[in-house]
Coordinates of C-alpha atoms in Angstrom, one line a residue:
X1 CA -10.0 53.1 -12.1
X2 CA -11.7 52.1 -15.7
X3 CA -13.3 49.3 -16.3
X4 CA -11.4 47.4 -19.2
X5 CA -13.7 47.0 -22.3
X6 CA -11.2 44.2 -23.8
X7 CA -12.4 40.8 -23.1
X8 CA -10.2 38.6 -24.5
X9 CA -7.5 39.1 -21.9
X10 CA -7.2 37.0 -19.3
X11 CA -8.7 38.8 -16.0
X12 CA -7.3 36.5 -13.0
X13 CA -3.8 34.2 -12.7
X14 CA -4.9 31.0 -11.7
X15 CA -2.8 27.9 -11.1
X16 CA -4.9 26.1 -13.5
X17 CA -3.0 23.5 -15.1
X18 CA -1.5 22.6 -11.8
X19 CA -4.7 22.2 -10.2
X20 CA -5.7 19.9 -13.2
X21 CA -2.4 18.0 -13.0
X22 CA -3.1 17.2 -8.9
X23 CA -6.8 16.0 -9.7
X24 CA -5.4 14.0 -12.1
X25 CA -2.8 12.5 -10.1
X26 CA -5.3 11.6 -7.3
X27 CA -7.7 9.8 -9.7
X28 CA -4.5 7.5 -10.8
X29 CA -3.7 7.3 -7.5
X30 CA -6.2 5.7 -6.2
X31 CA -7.1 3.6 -9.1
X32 CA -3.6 2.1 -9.0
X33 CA -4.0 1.2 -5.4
X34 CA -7.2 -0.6 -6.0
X35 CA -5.9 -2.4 -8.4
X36 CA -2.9 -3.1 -6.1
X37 CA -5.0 -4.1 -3.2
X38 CA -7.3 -6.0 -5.6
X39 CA -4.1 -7.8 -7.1
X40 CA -3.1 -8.3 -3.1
X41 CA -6.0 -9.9 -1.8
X42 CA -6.3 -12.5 -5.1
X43 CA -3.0 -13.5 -4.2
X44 CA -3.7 -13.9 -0.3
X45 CA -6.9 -15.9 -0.6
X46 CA -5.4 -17.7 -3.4
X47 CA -8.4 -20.2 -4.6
X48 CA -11.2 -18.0 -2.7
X49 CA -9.7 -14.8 -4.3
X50 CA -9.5 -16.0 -8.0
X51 CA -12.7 -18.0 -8.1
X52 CA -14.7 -15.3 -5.7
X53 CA -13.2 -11.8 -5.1
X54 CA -11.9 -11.6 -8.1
X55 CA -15.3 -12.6 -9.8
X56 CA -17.1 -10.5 -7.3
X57 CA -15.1 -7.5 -8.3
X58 CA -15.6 -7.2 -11.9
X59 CA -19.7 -8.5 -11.3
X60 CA -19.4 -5.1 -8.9
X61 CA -18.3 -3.0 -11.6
X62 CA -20.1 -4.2 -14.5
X63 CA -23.2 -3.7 -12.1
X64 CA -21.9 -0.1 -12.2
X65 CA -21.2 0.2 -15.6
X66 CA -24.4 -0.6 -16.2
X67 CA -26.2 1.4 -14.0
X68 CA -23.7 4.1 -15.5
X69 CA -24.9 3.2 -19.5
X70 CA -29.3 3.5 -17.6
X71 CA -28.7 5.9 -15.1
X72 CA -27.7 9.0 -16.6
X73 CA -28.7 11.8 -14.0
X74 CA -26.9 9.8 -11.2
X75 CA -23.6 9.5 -13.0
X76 CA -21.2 11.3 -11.0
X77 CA -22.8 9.8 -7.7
X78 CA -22.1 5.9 -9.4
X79 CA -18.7 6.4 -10.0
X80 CA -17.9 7.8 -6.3
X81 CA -20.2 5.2 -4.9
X82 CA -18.2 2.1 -6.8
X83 CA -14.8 3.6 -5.5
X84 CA -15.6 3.8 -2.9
X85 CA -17.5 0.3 -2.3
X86 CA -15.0 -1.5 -3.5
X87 CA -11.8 0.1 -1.7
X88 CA -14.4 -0.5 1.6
X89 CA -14.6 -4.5 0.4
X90 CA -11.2 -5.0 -0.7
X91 CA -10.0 -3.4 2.6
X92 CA -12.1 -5.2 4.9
X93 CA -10.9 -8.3 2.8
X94 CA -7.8 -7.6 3.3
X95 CA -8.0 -6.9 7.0
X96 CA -10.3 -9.7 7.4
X97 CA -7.2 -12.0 6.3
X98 CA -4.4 -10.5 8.5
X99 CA -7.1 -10.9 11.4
X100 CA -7.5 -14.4 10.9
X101 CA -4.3 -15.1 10.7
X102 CA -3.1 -13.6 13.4
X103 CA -6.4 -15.4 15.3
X104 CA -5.5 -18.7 14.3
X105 CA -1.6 -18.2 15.1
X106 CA -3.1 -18.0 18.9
X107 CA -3.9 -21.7 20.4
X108 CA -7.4 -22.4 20.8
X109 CA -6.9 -22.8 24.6
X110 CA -5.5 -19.5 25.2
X111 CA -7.7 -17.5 22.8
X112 CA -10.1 -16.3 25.7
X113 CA -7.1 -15.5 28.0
X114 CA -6.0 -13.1 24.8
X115 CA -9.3 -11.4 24.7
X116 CA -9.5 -11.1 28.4
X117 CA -12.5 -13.2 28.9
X118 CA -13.0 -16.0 30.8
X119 CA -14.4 -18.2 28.3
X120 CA -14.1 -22.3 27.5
X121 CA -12.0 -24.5 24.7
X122 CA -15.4 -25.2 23.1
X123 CA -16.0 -21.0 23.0
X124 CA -13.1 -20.4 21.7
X125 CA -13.0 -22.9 19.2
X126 CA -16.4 -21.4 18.0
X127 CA -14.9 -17.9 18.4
X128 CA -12.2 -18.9 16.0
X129 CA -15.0 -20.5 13.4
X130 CA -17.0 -17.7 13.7
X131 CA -14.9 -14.7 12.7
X132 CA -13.7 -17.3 9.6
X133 CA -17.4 -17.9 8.5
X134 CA -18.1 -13.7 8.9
X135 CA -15.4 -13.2 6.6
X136 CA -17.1 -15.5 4.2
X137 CA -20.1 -14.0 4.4
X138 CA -18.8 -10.5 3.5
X139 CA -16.6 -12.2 0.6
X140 CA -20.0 -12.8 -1.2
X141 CA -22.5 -10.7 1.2
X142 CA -20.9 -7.1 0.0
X143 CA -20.6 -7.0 -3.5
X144 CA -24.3 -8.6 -3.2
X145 CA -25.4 -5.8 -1.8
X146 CA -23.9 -3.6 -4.4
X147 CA -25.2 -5.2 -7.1
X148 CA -28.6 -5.2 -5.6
X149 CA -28.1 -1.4 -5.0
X150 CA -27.2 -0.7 -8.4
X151 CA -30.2 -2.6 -9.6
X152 CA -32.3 -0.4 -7.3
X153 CA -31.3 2.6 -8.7
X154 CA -32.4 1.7 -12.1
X155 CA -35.5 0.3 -11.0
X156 CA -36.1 3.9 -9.6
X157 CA -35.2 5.5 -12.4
X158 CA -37.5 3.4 -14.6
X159 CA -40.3 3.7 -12.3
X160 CA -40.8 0.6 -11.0
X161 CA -39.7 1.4 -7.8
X162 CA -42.2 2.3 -4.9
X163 CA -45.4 4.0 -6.2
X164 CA -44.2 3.8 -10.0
X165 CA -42.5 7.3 -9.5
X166 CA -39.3 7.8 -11.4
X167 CA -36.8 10.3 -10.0
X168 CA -37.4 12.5 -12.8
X169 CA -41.1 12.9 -11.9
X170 CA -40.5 12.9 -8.6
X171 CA -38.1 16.0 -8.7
X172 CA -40.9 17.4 -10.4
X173 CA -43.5 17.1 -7.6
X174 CA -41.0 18.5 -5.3
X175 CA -40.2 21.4 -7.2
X176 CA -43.9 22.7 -7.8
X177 CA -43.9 21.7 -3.9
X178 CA -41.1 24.2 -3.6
X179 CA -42.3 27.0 -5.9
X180 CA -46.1 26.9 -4.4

């Protein structure tokens, strides 16, 4: 068989553009439903979700964005990690809701027959203020933890992380480490 000499022609016949078109699809996919389940739990929490999820949100991706605009050799890993932070928060937000209301549709008496425990009114009471005051917490605790994350990152970067070593220098000890 000879080898052909003309290199212009195409050598393999690849579903390219339909590969392209099914990446693409995925990625406005999924940012449609987090903007859908963003737009669902505003409306659920109604005061809580304008003045706090909503707010959260946004400070979540600006700390991104930001991180983005500093951060250069981390890039693709920042825009993975905000995805997929906030479709974890606005899930757990939203199934933080449908669990506390199907907790408080249960009477306070009969919560710890429910649960199968043989627990007290005063218990369950507390059980019931409990899992409201978690979901609190993770309203405001989560994108906190982002944010500081984010921050993190660009502290490393910089080098004022642990030891003044950016990542740069860093992946420099580790590859004469590596070639030694």
């Amino acid at each position: 068989m000879a080898i052909n000499k003309d290199y212009t022609a195409a050598r393999y016949k690849t579903p390219m553009l339909k590969g392209k078109v099914w990446e693409l699809l995925k990625i406005y996919v999924f940012y449609f439903l987090l903007f859908i389940l963003l737009v669902i739990d505003v409306y659920f929490y109604a005061y809580l979700g304008r003045n706090i999820l909503l707010f959260a949100s946004l400070l979540m991706i600006v700390a991104a964005i930001i991180s983005w605009c500093m951060v250069p050799t981390e890039r693709p890993n920042m825009i993975t990690a905000l995805k997929r932070n906030l479709f974890i928060y606005l899930g757990i937000m939203l199934l933080a809701y449908i669990t506390v209301t199907l907790m408080t549709s249960i009477d306070s008496s009969q919560l710890g027959i429910s649960l199968g425990l043989n627990t007290g009114q005063t218990q369950n009471n507390a059980i019931q203020g409990w899992i409201t005051m978690m979901v609190q917490f993770s309203m405001i605790g989560l994108p906190l933890a982002f944010i500081s994350y984010e921050v993190k990152r660009i502290w490393t970067f910089y080098g004022f992380g642990f030891g003044h070593v950016t990542k740069r220098k860093r992946m420099e000890q580790l590859q004469k480490n590596i070639v030694r």
